[in-house]
Amino acid sequence: MTNKPLVVIDTSVFISALLSSNLNSAPNQVISRWRNGDFILIMTPQIEEEIALLLTRKQVKEEMIVSLFDAFDDLAFYQEGIYETNFLDNIDPKDNIFLSACYESKADYLVSLDKHLLNLKHFHQTLIFNPQSFLNQLC
């Protein structure tokens, strides 16, 4: 593989980016930096399913969702999603899919807007940052 960082992005960042009209927002910049190849996005079937479900629920335009999923197909590195964790079962079990992806892929970073994930600060070898802090790390 390459020396580029391996990164898992929480659904909250994708939703914030796609619903924001501010192209300079940190979530939009994170997505833009990924599309520009500054890091490798880790994707699992579980994360992809959650993103599709929540973007549809938030009534994000279908063409924006299709464009995002086309980018996943072209630019993301897919993990099988076979590792499972119950680390956050007592707090927010839906967030476990992101931790699982981090562990399975040995991701360098998890980028999130979710306080349950951000409060952890790290999970095994993965550092957990909000979008702005992650962008600061990339510079």
Short mmCIF file of N, CA and C in Angstrom, two decimals:
data_model
loop_
_atom_site.label_atom_id
_atom_site.label_comp_id
_atom_site.label_asym_id
_atom_site.label_seq_id
_atom_site.Cartn_x
_atom_site.Cartn_y
_atom_site.Cartn_z
N MET A 1 0.84 -1.19 0.00
CA MET A 1 0.00 0.00 0.00
C MET A 1 0.88 1.24 0.00
N THR A 2 0.35 2.35 0.24
CA THR A 2 1.03 3.63 0.16
C THR A 2 1.33 4.18 1.56
N ASN A 3 2.03 5.28 1.62
CA ASN A 3 2.32 5.92 2.91
C ASN A 3 1.22 6.89 3.33
N LYS A 4 0.18 6.99 2.55
CA LYS A 4 -0.92 7.89 2.91
C LYS A 4 -1.66 7.33 4.12
N PRO A 5 -2.17 8.23 4.97
CA PRO A 5 -2.89 7.75 6.15
C PRO A 5 -4.17 6.99 5.77
N LEU A 6 -4.47 5.98 6.58
CA LEU A 6 -5.72 5.23 6.45
C LEU A 6 -6.74 5.88 7.38
N VAL A 7 -7.92 6.20 6.83
CA VAL A 7 -8.88 6.99 7.58
C VAL A 7 -10.28 6.41 7.46
N VAL A 8 -10.95 6.30 8.60
CA VAL A 8 -12.36 5.96 8.64
C VAL A 8 -13.10 7.26 8.93
N ILE A 9 -14.15 7.53 8.16
CA ILE A 9 -14.95 8.74 8.37
C ILE A 9 -16.34 8.33 8.83
N ASP A 10 -16.76 8.89 9.94
CA ASP A 10 -18.08 8.64 10.50
C ASP A 10 -19.15 9.26 9.61
N THR A 11 -20.31 8.64 9.62
CA THR A 11 -21.46 9.12 8.84
C THR A 11 -21.76 10.58 9.13
N SER A 12 -21.57 11.01 10.37
CA SER A 12 -21.89 12.40 10.74
C SER A 12 -21.13 13.40 9.89
N VAL A 13 -19.92 13.06 9.50
CA VAL A 13 -19.10 13.98 8.69
C VAL A 13 -19.66 14.05 7.27
N PHE A 14 -20.04 12.90 6.70
CA PHE A 14 -20.64 12.89 5.37
C PHE A 14 -21.94 13.67 5.35
N ILE A 15 -22.77 13.47 6.35
CA ILE A 15 -24.06 14.18 6.41
C ILE A 15 -23.83 15.68 6.53
N SER A 16 -22.94 16.07 7.42
CA SER A 16 -22.65 17.49 7.59
C SER A 16 -22.14 18.11 6.30
N ALA A 17 -21.26 17.41 5.61
CA ALA A 17 -20.70 17.94 4.36
C ALA A 17 -21.78 18.06 3.29
N LEU A 18 -22.60 17.04 3.13
CA LEU A 18 -23.60 17.05 2.06
C LEU A 18 -24.76 17.99 2.33
N LEU A 19 -25.03 18.28 3.60
CA LEU A 19 -26.13 19.19 3.92
C LEU A 19 -25.67 20.64 4.04
N SER A 20 -24.38 20.85 4.04
CA SER A 20 -23.85 22.20 4.22
C SER A 20 -23.73 22.93 2.88
N SER A 21 -24.07 24.19 2.90
CA SER A 21 -23.86 25.01 1.70
C SER A 21 -22.48 25.68 1.76
N ASN A 22 -21.80 25.52 2.89
CA ASN A 22 -20.47 26.11 3.07
C ASN A 22 -19.41 25.13 2.59
N LEU A 23 -18.88 25.36 1.40
CA LEU A 23 -17.87 24.46 0.85
C LEU A 23 -16.55 24.52 1.61
N ASN A 24 -16.38 25.55 2.46
CA ASN A 24 -15.16 25.68 3.25
C ASN A 24 -15.29 25.08 4.64
N SER A 25 -16.43 24.49 4.95
CA SER A 25 -16.59 23.86 6.27
C SER A 25 -15.59 22.73 6.41
N ALA A 26 -15.22 22.43 7.63
CA ALA A 26 -14.24 21.36 7.87
C ALA A 26 -14.72 20.02 7.31
N PRO A 27 -16.00 19.62 7.52
CA PRO A 27 -16.44 18.35 6.92
C PRO A 27 -16.30 18.34 5.39
N ASN A 28 -16.65 19.44 4.74
CA ASN A 28 -16.49 19.51 3.28
C ASN A 28 -15.02 19.44 2.88
N GLN A 29 -14.16 20.07 3.64
CA GLN A 29 -12.73 20.02 3.34
C GLN A 29 -12.18 18.61 3.50
N VAL A 30 -12.67 17.88 4.53
CA VAL A 30 -12.23 16.49 4.72
C VAL A 30 -12.61 15.65 3.50
N ILE A 31 -13.85 15.78 3.06
CA ILE A 31 -14.31 15.01 1.90
C ILE A 31 -13.51 15.42 0.66
N SER A 32 -13.27 16.69 0.49
CA SER A 32 -12.49 17.18 -0.65
C SER A 32 -11.06 16.64 -0.62
N ARG A 33 -10.45 16.64 0.55
CA ARG A 33 -9.07 16.13 0.67
C ARG A 33 -9.02 14.63 0.35
N TRP A 34 -10.07 13.89 0.75
CA TRP A 34 -10.14 12.47 0.39
C TRP A 34 -10.24 12.32 -1.12
N ARG A 35 -11.16 13.06 -1.75
CA ARG A 35 -11.34 12.96 -3.19
C ARG A 35 -10.07 13.36 -3.94
N ASN A 36 -9.27 14.23 -3.35
CA ASN A 36 -8.00 14.66 -3.97
C ASN A 36 -6.87 13.67 -3.71
N GLY A 37 -7.15 12.62 -2.95
CA GLY A 37 -6.15 11.58 -2.73
C GLY A 37 -5.17 11.85 -1.60
N ASP A 38 -5.51 12.74 -0.68
CA ASP A 38 -4.60 13.06 0.42
C ASP A 38 -4.55 11.97 1.48
N PHE A 39 -5.54 11.09 1.50
CA PHE A 39 -5.55 9.96 2.41
C PHE A 39 -6.42 8.87 1.81
N ILE A 40 -6.33 7.69 2.39
CA ILE A 40 -7.10 6.54 1.91
C ILE A 40 -8.31 6.35 2.82
N LEU A 41 -9.48 6.42 2.25
CA LEU A 41 -10.72 6.20 2.99
C LEU A 41 -10.96 4.70 3.12
N ILE A 42 -11.21 4.26 4.34
CA ILE A 42 -11.56 2.87 4.61
C ILE A 42 -13.08 2.76 4.62
N MET A 43 -13.59 1.79 3.88
CA MET A 43 -15.04 1.58 3.80
C MET A 43 -15.34 0.11 4.10
N THR A 44 -16.44 -0.12 4.80
CA THR A 44 -16.93 -1.48 5.04
C THR A 44 -18.39 -1.53 4.60
N PRO A 45 -18.91 -2.72 4.37
CA PRO A 45 -20.33 -2.83 4.00
C PRO A 45 -21.25 -2.21 5.07
N GLN A 46 -20.90 -2.35 6.34
CA GLN A 46 -21.73 -1.81 7.41
C GLN A 46 -21.76 -0.28 7.39
N ILE A 47 -20.61 0.32 7.15
CA ILE A 47 -20.56 1.79 7.09
C ILE A 47 -21.29 2.29 5.86
N GLU A 48 -21.07 1.64 4.74
CA GLU A 48 -21.74 2.04 3.50
C GLU A 48 -23.27 1.97 3.66
N GLU A 49 -23.74 0.92 4.31
CA GLU A 49 -25.18 0.75 4.54
C GLU A 49 -25.73 1.86 5.43
N GLU A 50 -24.99 2.20 6.48
CA GLU A 50 -25.46 3.27 7.37
C GLU A 50 -25.47 4.62 6.66
N ILE A 51 -24.45 4.88 5.87
CA ILE A 51 -24.41 6.15 5.13
C ILE A 51 -25.60 6.26 4.19
N ALA A 52 -25.88 5.20 3.45
CA ALA A 52 -27.02 5.21 2.52
C ALA A 52 -28.33 5.44 3.27
N LEU A 53 -28.51 4.74 4.38
CA LEU A 53 -29.74 4.86 5.16
C LEU A 53 -29.93 6.27 5.70
N LEU A 54 -28.89 6.82 6.31
CA LEU A 54 -29.03 8.14 6.93
C LEU A 54 -29.11 9.27 5.92
N LEU A 55 -28.38 9.17 4.81
CA LEU A 55 -28.49 10.22 3.79
C LEU A 55 -29.88 10.22 3.15
N THR A 56 -30.44 9.04 2.97
CA THR A 56 -31.80 8.94 2.44
C THR A 56 -32.80 9.51 3.44
N ARG A 57 -32.62 9.17 4.70
CA ARG A 57 -33.50 9.69 5.76
C ARG A 57 -33.44 11.21 5.85
N LYS A 58 -32.25 11.76 5.64
CA LYS A 58 -32.06 13.22 5.70
C LYS A 58 -32.50 13.90 4.40
N GLN A 59 -32.98 13.10 3.47
CA GLN A 59 -33.48 13.57 2.18
C GLN A 59 -32.42 14.32 1.36
N VAL A 60 -31.20 13.79 1.44
CA VAL A 60 -30.13 14.31 0.58
C VAL A 60 -30.50 13.93 -0.85
N LYS A 61 -30.25 14.84 -1.78
CA LYS A 61 -30.60 14.59 -3.18
C LYS A 61 -29.96 13.31 -3.69
N GLU A 62 -30.75 12.54 -4.44
CA GLU A 62 -30.30 11.24 -4.92
C GLU A 62 -29.02 11.34 -5.74
N GLU A 63 -28.90 12.37 -6.57
CA GLU A 63 -27.70 12.49 -7.39
C GLU A 63 -26.45 12.74 -6.54
N MET A 64 -26.60 13.39 -5.39
CA MET A 64 -25.47 13.60 -4.49
C MET A 64 -25.05 12.27 -3.85
N ILE A 65 -26.04 11.45 -3.49
CA ILE A 65 -25.75 10.14 -2.90
C ILE A 65 -25.07 9.24 -3.94
N VAL A 66 -25.59 9.23 -5.15
CA VAL A 66 -25.01 8.41 -6.22
C VAL A 66 -23.56 8.85 -6.48
N SER A 67 -23.33 10.14 -6.54
CA SER A 67 -21.98 10.66 -6.76
C SER A 67 -21.03 10.22 -5.65
N LEU A 68 -21.50 10.27 -4.41
CA LEU A 68 -20.68 9.85 -3.28
C LEU A 68 -20.35 8.37 -3.37
N PHE A 69 -21.36 7.55 -3.69
CA PHE A 69 -21.13 6.11 -3.77
C PHE A 69 -20.27 5.73 -4.97
N ASP A 70 -20.35 6.49 -6.04
CA ASP A 70 -19.43 6.29 -7.16
C ASP A 70 -17.99 6.57 -6.72
N ALA A 71 -17.82 7.62 -5.92
CA ALA A 71 -16.49 7.95 -5.40
C ALA A 71 -16.00 6.85 -4.46
N PHE A 72 -16.90 6.28 -3.66
CA PHE A 72 -16.50 5.15 -2.81
C PHE A 72 -15.94 4.03 -3.67
N ASP A 73 -16.68 3.70 -4.73
CA ASP A 73 -16.27 2.60 -5.61
C ASP A 73 -14.90 2.88 -6.24
N ASP A 74 -14.66 4.13 -6.61
CA ASP A 74 -13.43 4.49 -7.30
C ASP A 74 -12.24 4.74 -6.37
N LEU A 75 -12.51 5.29 -5.19
CA LEU A 75 -11.42 5.83 -4.37
C LEU A 75 -11.24 5.20 -2.99
N ALA A 76 -12.23 4.48 -2.49
CA ALA A 76 -12.13 3.93 -1.14
C ALA A 76 -11.49 2.55 -1.16
N PHE A 77 -10.88 2.21 -0.05
CA PHE A 77 -10.33 0.88 0.14
C PHE A 77 -11.33 0.09 0.99
N TYR A 78 -11.83 -0.99 0.43
CA TYR A 78 -12.87 -1.77 1.11
C TYR A 78 -12.29 -2.85 2.00
N GLN A 79 -12.76 -2.87 3.22
CA GLN A 79 -12.49 -3.95 4.17
C GLN A 79 -13.72 -4.84 4.21
N GLU A 80 -13.54 -6.09 4.57
CA GLU A 80 -14.66 -7.03 4.60
C GLU A 80 -15.68 -6.70 5.68
N GLY A 81 -15.26 -6.08 6.73
CA GLY A 81 -16.19 -5.78 7.81
C GLY A 81 -16.50 -6.99 8.66
N ILE A 82 -15.51 -7.87 8.84
CA ILE A 82 -15.76 -9.09 9.59
C ILE A 82 -15.48 -8.96 11.09
N TYR A 83 -14.67 -7.98 11.47
CA TYR A 83 -14.39 -7.78 12.89
C TYR A 83 -15.56 -7.04 13.52
N GLU A 84 -15.94 -7.44 14.72
CA GLU A 84 -17.00 -6.75 15.45
C GLU A 84 -16.50 -6.41 16.84
N THR A 85 -16.94 -5.28 17.35
CA THR A 85 -16.62 -4.88 18.71
C THR A 85 -17.91 -4.52 19.42
N ASN A 86 -17.91 -4.65 20.72
CA ASN A 86 -19.06 -4.22 21.52
C ASN A 86 -18.63 -3.12 22.49
N PHE A 87 -17.55 -2.46 22.15
CA PHE A 87 -16.94 -1.47 23.03
C PHE A 87 -17.92 -0.39 23.48
N LEU A 88 -18.78 0.07 22.58
CA LEU A 88 -19.72 1.15 22.91
C LEU A 88 -21.16 0.66 23.10
N ASP A 89 -21.33 -0.61 23.35
CA ASP A 89 -22.69 -1.15 23.49
C ASP A 89 -23.53 -0.42 24.54
N ASN A 90 -22.92 0.01 25.63
CA ASN A 90 -23.66 0.68 26.70
C ASN A 90 -23.88 2.17 26.45
N ILE A 91 -23.23 2.71 25.42
CA ILE A 91 -23.32 4.15 25.14
C ILE A 91 -24.08 4.39 23.84
N ASP A 92 -23.55 3.90 22.75
CA ASP A 92 -24.16 4.04 21.43
C ASP A 92 -23.68 2.90 20.54
N PRO A 93 -24.39 1.77 20.56
CA PRO A 93 -23.92 0.58 19.84
C PRO A 93 -23.76 0.78 18.33
N LYS A 94 -24.46 1.75 17.75
CA LYS A 94 -24.34 1.99 16.31
C LYS A 94 -22.94 2.49 15.94
N ASP A 95 -22.25 3.08 16.89
CA ASP A 95 -20.90 3.60 16.62
C ASP A 95 -19.84 2.49 16.56
N ASN A 96 -20.19 1.31 17.01
CA ASN A 96 -19.22 0.21 17.00
C ASN A 96 -18.72 -0.13 15.60
N ILE A 97 -19.53 0.12 14.57
CA ILE A 97 -19.09 -0.22 13.20
C ILE A 97 -17.85 0.59 12.80
N PHE A 98 -17.74 1.80 13.30
CA PHE A 98 -16.59 2.64 12.96
C PHE A 98 -15.34 2.15 13.70
N LEU A 99 -15.52 1.79 14.96
CA LEU A 99 -14.39 1.24 15.72
C LEU A 99 -13.94 -0.08 15.13
N SER A 100 -14.88 -0.89 14.72
CA SER A 100 -14.54 -2.18 14.10
C SER A 100 -13.73 -1.96 12.82
N ALA A 101 -14.16 -1.02 12.01
CA ALA A 101 -13.43 -0.73 10.76
C ALA A 101 -12.03 -0.23 11.06
N CYS A 102 -11.89 0.58 12.09
CA CYS A 102 -10.57 1.09 12.47
C CYS A 102 -9.65 -0.05 12.89
N TYR A 103 -10.16 -0.94 13.71
CA TYR A 103 -9.35 -2.05 14.19
C TYR A 103 -8.97 -2.99 13.05
N GLU A 104 -9.96 -3.34 12.23
CA GLU A 104 -9.73 -4.28 11.13
C GLU A 104 -8.72 -3.75 10.12
N SER A 105 -8.79 -2.46 9.83
CA SER A 105 -7.92 -1.87 8.81
C SER A 105 -6.62 -1.30 9.37
N LYS A 106 -6.53 -1.25 10.70
CA LYS A 106 -5.40 -0.59 11.36
C LYS A 106 -5.32 0.88 10.93
N ALA A 107 -6.49 1.51 10.90
CA ALA A 107 -6.60 2.90 10.46
C ALA A 107 -5.78 3.82 11.36
N ASP A 108 -5.25 4.85 10.74
CA ASP A 108 -4.51 5.86 11.49
C ASP A 108 -5.45 6.82 12.21
N TYR A 109 -6.57 7.14 11.54
CA TYR A 109 -7.50 8.13 12.08
C TYR A 109 -8.95 7.70 11.89
N LEU A 110 -9.77 8.15 12.83
CA LEU A 110 -11.22 8.12 12.70
C LEU A 110 -11.67 9.57 12.81
N VAL A 111 -12.41 10.05 11.82
CA VAL A 111 -12.88 11.44 11.80
C VAL A 111 -14.38 11.42 12.08
N SER A 112 -14.79 12.19 13.08
CA SER A 112 -16.18 12.13 13.51
C SER A 112 -16.63 13.47 14.09
N LEU A 113 -17.93 13.65 14.12
CA LEU A 113 -18.55 14.75 14.85
C LEU A 113 -19.32 14.21 16.06
N ASP A 114 -19.28 12.91 16.26
CA ASP A 114 -20.04 12.22 17.30
C ASP A 114 -19.28 12.30 18.63
N LYS A 115 -19.92 12.85 19.65
CA LYS A 115 -19.25 13.04 20.94
C LYS A 115 -18.83 11.72 21.58
N HIS A 116 -19.61 10.65 21.37
CA HIS A 116 -19.24 9.36 21.98
C HIS A 116 -17.92 8.85 21.42
N LEU A 117 -17.72 9.04 20.14
CA LEU A 117 -16.46 8.63 19.52
C LEU A 117 -15.34 9.61 19.88
N LEU A 118 -15.61 10.89 19.79
CA LEU A 118 -14.58 11.90 20.08
C LEU A 118 -14.07 11.80 21.51
N ASN A 119 -14.95 11.47 22.44
CA ASN A 119 -14.54 11.36 23.84
C ASN A 119 -13.54 10.24 24.07
N LEU A 120 -13.51 9.25 23.18
CA LEU A 120 -12.55 8.15 23.33
C LEU A 120 -11.11 8.61 23.07
N LYS A 121 -10.93 9.55 22.17
CA LYS A 121 -9.63 10.09 21.76
C LYS A 121 -8.80 9.10 20.92
N HIS A 122 -8.88 7.81 21.23
CA HIS A 122 -8.21 6.79 20.41
C HIS A 122 -8.89 5.45 20.67
N PHE A 123 -8.67 4.54 19.75
CA PHE A 123 -9.15 3.16 19.87
C PHE A 123 -8.07 2.28 19.29
N HIS A 124 -7.40 1.51 20.14
CA HIS A 124 -6.21 0.76 19.75
C HIS A 124 -5.23 1.75 19.11
N GLN A 125 -4.84 1.54 17.86
CA GLN A 125 -3.84 2.39 17.21
C GLN A 125 -4.43 3.61 16.51
N THR A 126 -5.75 3.75 16.52
CA THR A 126 -6.42 4.81 15.76
C THR A 126 -6.68 6.04 16.61
N LEU A 127 -6.25 7.20 16.12
CA LEU A 127 -6.54 8.48 16.78
C LEU A 127 -7.89 8.98 16.28
N ILE A 128 -8.67 9.55 17.18
CA ILE A 128 -10.02 10.00 16.84
C ILE A 128 -10.07 11.52 16.95
N PHE A 129 -10.41 12.16 15.82
CA PHE A 129 -10.42 13.61 15.74
C PHE A 129 -11.72 14.12 15.14
N ASN A 130 -12.05 15.37 15.47
CA ASN A 130 -13.12 16.04 14.74
C ASN A 130 -12.52 16.49 13.40
N PRO A 131 -13.36 16.91 12.46
CA PRO A 131 -12.83 17.26 11.14
C PRO A 131 -11.73 18.32 11.14
N GLN A 132 -11.90 19.38 11.92
CA GLN A 132 -10.89 20.44 11.91
C GLN A 132 -9.56 19.95 12.46
N SER A 133 -9.59 19.21 13.54
CA SER A 133 -8.36 18.68 14.13
C SER A 133 -7.68 17.70 13.18
N PHE A 134 -8.47 16.91 12.48
CA PHE A 134 -7.90 16.00 11.49
C PHE A 134 -7.22 16.77 10.36
N LEU A 135 -7.88 17.82 9.87
CA LEU A 135 -7.27 18.64 8.81
C LEU A 135 -5.94 19.23 9.28
N ASN A 136 -5.88 19.64 10.54
CA ASN A 136 -4.64 20.17 11.09
C ASN A 136 -3.54 19.10 11.10
N GLN A 137 -3.91 17.84 11.32
CA GLN A 137 -2.95 16.74 11.30
C GLN A 137 -2.41 16.48 9.89
N LEU A 138 -3.26 16.69 8.89
CA LEU A 138 -2.86 16.42 7.50
C LEU A 138 -1.84 17.43 6.97
N CYS A 139 -1.86 18.64 7.52
CA CYS A 139 -0.97 19.69 7.00
C CYS A 139 0.47 19.42 7.23
#
